[in-house]
XYZ file of C-alpha atoms in Angstrom:
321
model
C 22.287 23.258 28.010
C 22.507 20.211 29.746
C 19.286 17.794 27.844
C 18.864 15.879 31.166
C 17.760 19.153 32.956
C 14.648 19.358 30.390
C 10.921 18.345 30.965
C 8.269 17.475 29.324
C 4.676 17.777 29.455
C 1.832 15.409 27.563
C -1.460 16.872 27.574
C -4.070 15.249 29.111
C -6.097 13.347 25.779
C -9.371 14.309 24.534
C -12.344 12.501 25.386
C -13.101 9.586 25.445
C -16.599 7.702 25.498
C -14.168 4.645 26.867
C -12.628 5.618 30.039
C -11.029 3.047 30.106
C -9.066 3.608 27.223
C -8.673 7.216 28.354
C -6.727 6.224 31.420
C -4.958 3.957 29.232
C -3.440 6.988 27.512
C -2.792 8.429 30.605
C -0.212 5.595 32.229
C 0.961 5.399 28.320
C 2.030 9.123 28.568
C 3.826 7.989 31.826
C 5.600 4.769 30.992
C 6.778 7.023 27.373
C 8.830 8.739 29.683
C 6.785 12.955 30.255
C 7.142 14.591 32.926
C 4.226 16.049 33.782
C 0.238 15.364 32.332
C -1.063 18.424 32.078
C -4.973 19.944 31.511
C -6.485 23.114 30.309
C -9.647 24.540 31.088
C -12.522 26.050 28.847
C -16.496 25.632 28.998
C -17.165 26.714 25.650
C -15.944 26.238 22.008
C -16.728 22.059 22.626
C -14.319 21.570 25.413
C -15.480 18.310 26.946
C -13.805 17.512 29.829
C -13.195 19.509 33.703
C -10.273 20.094 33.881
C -10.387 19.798 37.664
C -12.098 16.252 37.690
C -9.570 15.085 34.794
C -6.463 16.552 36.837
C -7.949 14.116 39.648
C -8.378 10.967 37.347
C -5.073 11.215 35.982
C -3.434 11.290 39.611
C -5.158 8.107 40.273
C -4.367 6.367 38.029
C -0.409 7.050 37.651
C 1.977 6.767 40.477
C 5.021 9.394 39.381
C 4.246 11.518 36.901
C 3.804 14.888 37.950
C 0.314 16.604 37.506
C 0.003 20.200 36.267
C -3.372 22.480 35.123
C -1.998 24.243 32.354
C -3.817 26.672 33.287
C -7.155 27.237 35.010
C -9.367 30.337 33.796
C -8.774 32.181 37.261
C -12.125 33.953 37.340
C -14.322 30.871 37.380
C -12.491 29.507 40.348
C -12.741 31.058 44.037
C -9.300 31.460 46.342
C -10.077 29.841 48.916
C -12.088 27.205 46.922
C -8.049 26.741 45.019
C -5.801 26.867 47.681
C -8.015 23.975 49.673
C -8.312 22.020 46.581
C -4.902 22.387 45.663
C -3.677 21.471 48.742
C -5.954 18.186 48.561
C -4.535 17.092 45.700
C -0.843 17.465 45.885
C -1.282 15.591 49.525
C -3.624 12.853 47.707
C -0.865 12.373 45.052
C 2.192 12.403 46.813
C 3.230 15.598 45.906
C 3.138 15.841 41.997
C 0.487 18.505 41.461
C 1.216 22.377 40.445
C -1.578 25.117 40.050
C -1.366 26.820 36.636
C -3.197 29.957 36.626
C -4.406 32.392 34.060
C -6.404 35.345 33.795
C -8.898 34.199 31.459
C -8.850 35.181 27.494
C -11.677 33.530 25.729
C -14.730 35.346 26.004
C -17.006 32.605 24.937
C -15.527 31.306 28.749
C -17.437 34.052 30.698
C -20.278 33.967 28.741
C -20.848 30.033 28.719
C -20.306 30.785 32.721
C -22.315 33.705 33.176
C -19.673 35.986 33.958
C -18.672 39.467 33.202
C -16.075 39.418 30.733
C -13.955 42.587 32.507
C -11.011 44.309 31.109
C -7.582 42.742 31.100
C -6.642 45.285 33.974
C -9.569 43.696 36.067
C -8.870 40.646 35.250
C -5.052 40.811 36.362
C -5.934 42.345 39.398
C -8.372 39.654 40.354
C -5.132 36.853 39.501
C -2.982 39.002 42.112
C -5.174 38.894 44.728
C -5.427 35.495 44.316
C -2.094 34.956 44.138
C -2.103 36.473 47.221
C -4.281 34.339 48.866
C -2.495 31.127 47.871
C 0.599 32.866 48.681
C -0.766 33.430 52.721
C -1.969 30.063 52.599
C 1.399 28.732 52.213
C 2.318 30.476 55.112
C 0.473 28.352 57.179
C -2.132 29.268 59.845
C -5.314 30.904 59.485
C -5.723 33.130 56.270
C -7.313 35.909 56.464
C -7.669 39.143 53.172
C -9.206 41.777 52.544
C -8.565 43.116 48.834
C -11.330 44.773 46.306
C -12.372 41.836 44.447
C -11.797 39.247 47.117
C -12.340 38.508 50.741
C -11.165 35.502 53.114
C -11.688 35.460 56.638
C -10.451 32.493 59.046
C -9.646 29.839 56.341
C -7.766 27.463 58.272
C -4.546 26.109 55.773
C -5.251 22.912 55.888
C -4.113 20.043 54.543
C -0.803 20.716 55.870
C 1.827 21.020 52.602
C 2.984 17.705 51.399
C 6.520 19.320 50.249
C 8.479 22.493 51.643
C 6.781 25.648 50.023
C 3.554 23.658 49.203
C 1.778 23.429 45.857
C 4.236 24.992 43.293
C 1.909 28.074 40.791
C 2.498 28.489 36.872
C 1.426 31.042 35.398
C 0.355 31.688 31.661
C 1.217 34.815 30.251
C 1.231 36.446 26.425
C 0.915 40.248 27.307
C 3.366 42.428 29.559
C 1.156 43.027 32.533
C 1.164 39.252 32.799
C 4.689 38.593 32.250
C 5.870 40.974 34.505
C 3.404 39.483 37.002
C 4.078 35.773 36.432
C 8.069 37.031 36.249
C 7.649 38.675 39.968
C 5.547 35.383 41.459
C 5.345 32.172 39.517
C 7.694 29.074 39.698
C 6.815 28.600 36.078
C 5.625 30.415 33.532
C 3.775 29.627 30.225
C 4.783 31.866 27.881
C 2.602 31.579 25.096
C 1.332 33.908 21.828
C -1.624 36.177 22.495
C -4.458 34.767 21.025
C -7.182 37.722 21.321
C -6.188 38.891 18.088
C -7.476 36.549 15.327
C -5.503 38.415 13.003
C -2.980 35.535 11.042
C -0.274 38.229 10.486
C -0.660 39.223 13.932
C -0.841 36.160 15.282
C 2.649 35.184 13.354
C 4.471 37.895 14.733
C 3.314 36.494 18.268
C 5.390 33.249 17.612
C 8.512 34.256 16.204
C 11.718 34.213 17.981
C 12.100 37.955 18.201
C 8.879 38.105 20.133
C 9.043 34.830 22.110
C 12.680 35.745 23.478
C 11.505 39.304 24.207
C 8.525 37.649 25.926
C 10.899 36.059 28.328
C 13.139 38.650 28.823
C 10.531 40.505 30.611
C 9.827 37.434 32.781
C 13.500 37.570 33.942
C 14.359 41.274 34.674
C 10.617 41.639 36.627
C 11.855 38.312 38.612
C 14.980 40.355 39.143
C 13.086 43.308 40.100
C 11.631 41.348 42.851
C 14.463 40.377 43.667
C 13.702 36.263 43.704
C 15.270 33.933 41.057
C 13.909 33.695 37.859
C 10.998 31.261 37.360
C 11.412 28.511 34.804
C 10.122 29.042 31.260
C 7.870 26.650 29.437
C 7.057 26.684 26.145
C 4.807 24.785 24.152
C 5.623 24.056 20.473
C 2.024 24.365 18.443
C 3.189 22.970 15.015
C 4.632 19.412 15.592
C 5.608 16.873 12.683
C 7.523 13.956 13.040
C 8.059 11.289 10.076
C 5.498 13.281 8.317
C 2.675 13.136 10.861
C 1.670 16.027 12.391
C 0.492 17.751 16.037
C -0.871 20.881 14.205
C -2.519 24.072 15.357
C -3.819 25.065 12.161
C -2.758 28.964 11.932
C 0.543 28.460 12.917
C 0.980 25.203 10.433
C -0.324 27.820 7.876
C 2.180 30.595 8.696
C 4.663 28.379 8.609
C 3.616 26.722 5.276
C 3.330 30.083 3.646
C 6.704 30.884 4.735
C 5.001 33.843 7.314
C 6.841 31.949 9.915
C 10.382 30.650 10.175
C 12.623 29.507 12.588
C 10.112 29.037 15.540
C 10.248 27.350 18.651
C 6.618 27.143 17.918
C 6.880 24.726 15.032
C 9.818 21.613 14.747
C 9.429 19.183 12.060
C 11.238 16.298 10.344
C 12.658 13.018 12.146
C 12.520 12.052 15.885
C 15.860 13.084 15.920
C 15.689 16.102 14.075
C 13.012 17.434 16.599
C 14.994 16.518 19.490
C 17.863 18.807 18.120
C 15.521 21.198 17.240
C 14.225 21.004 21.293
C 17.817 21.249 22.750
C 19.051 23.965 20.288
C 16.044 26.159 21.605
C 16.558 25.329 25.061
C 20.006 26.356 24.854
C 19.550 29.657 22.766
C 16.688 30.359 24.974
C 16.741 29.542 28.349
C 13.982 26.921 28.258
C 13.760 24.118 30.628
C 10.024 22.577 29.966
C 8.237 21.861 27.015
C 4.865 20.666 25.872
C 5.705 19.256 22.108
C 2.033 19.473 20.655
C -0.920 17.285 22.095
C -0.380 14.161 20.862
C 1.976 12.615 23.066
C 1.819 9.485 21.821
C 3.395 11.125 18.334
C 6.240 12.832 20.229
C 7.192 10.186 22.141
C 10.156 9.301 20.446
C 11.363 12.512 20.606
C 11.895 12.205 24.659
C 13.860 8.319 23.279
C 16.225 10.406 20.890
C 16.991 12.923 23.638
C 18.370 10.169 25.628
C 17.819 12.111 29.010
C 18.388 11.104 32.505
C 16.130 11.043 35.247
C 17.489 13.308 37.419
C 14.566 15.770 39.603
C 14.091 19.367 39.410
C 14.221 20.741 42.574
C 11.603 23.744 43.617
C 8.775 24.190 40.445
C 6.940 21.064 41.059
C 4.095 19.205 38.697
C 6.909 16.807 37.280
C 9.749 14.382 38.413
């Protein structure tokens, strides 16, 4: 695979009581070279920031970078409340904004929100119908739907798209219902490890490359089932290390330091340059055109130097350059 075709993504960083050092890290993440600043959303477990309101910051105070939630808990969002906002933003920003969308997975989410934590079935449904929604919206016009968990009636489109097709949607997915669901409608999709299950020796099984490419094999043949093209892939590699300083989600550092997990897309260590071969053999073997390389961007950062790439866009999935 051709490196210049590959993005990447720098999370959005953690708080900070100094905002003006936390926009500072933002334009950083920029000038370093990513792709795409990126935010996900929880309301519980310490999660400081809105993701929303961040997103927002971040687009002004950059002028390029693309702008991504990565992704959204679905159910604490309404439809019509996304597609307007969405809408707003890209417009705002010049076009650099994609809607990442998930069902929802942490229960402490619904409960901190005062909402029903539902069955992944309900859930899923809910994300279609949404989908749906934004989809109509695109369309142009007055949106109007009828479905069993949600109802619009005269919602004018508006803002007009900034782009043809409008906002680009990512979609997160572990599980097949949600594969096969971001595979039939997503521009991107976030295939990560299922995290319900706090078992460790389940949870390593979820990040080998057996299960990832598996994973994203059912992305492509329910893409082809729908007969569209398939959707991008992006993947986001937990256990980071380079020079001997580390990006770490602790289980999967363990599983890999126990020798439970091997070979991994999820986990790259050694040199700058050692990580960026890791990054293009993966995207070759796998199919894998954007990456999110831990949450410290500033650590990765010479990763995206040894790659070398070119600026060149990607035309059609949106939320980067």
């Amino acid at each position: 695979m051709d490196v210049s075709t590959l993005r990447f993504i720098a999370s959005l960083p953690r708080f900070d009581p100094e905002p003006g050092a936390w926009r500072d890290a933002v334009r950083r993440a920029e000038a370093q070279g990513y792709d795409t600043v990126a935010v996900s959303e929880h309301v519980a477990g310490g999660w400081q920031l809105d993701a929303w309101t961040a997103i927002s910051v971040a687009a002004g105070c950059t002028d390029a970078i693309g702008l991504a939630t990565l992704v959204l808990v679905n159910d604490l969002h309404r439809p019509a409340w996304l597609a307007k906002a969405s809408a707003t933003l890209d417009v705002l920003s010049g076009g650099r904004f994609a809607l990442g969308l998930g069902a929802g997975w942490l229960a402490a989410d619904y409960a901190a929100s005062g909402l029903p934590f539902d069955p992944p079935a309900v859930r899923t449904a809910r994300l279609v119908e949404t989908l749906e929604i934004l989809r109509r919206w695109r369309e142009g016009g007055t949106v109007g739907y009828a479905g069993v968990h949600h109802h619009v009636e005269g919602l004018d489109a508006l803002p007009a798209p900034a782009r043809p097709g409008g906002v680009p949607v990512w979609i997160g997915a572990s599980l097949p219902r949600m594969l096969r669901l971001a595979g039939a409608r997503a521009d991107v999709v976030s295939v990560h490890p299922a995290m319900a299950d706090h078992d460790p020796g389940a949870l390593a099984a979820e990040v080998t490359v057996d299960a990832i490419r598996a994973k994203i094999a059912v992305v492509r043949r329910a893409a082809d089932e729908a007969g569209r093209p398939a959707p991008e892939i992006q993947l986001t590699v937990h256990d980071v290390r380079v020079d001997g300083s580390g990006s770490r989600s602790g289980w999967i550092a363990e599983a890999v330091d126990s020798g439970a997990v091997t070979h991994s897309p999820a986990s790259m260590r050694g040199s700058a340059q050692d990580v960026a071969e890791q990054v293009a053999a993966w995207s070759a073997e796998l199919g894998v055109t954007r990456w999110r390389l831990g949450s410290d961007a500033d650590l990765t950062a010479p990763v995206l130097e040894a790659l070398d790439r070119r600026r060149e866009p990607m035309v059609g999935a949106g939320g980067g350059r």
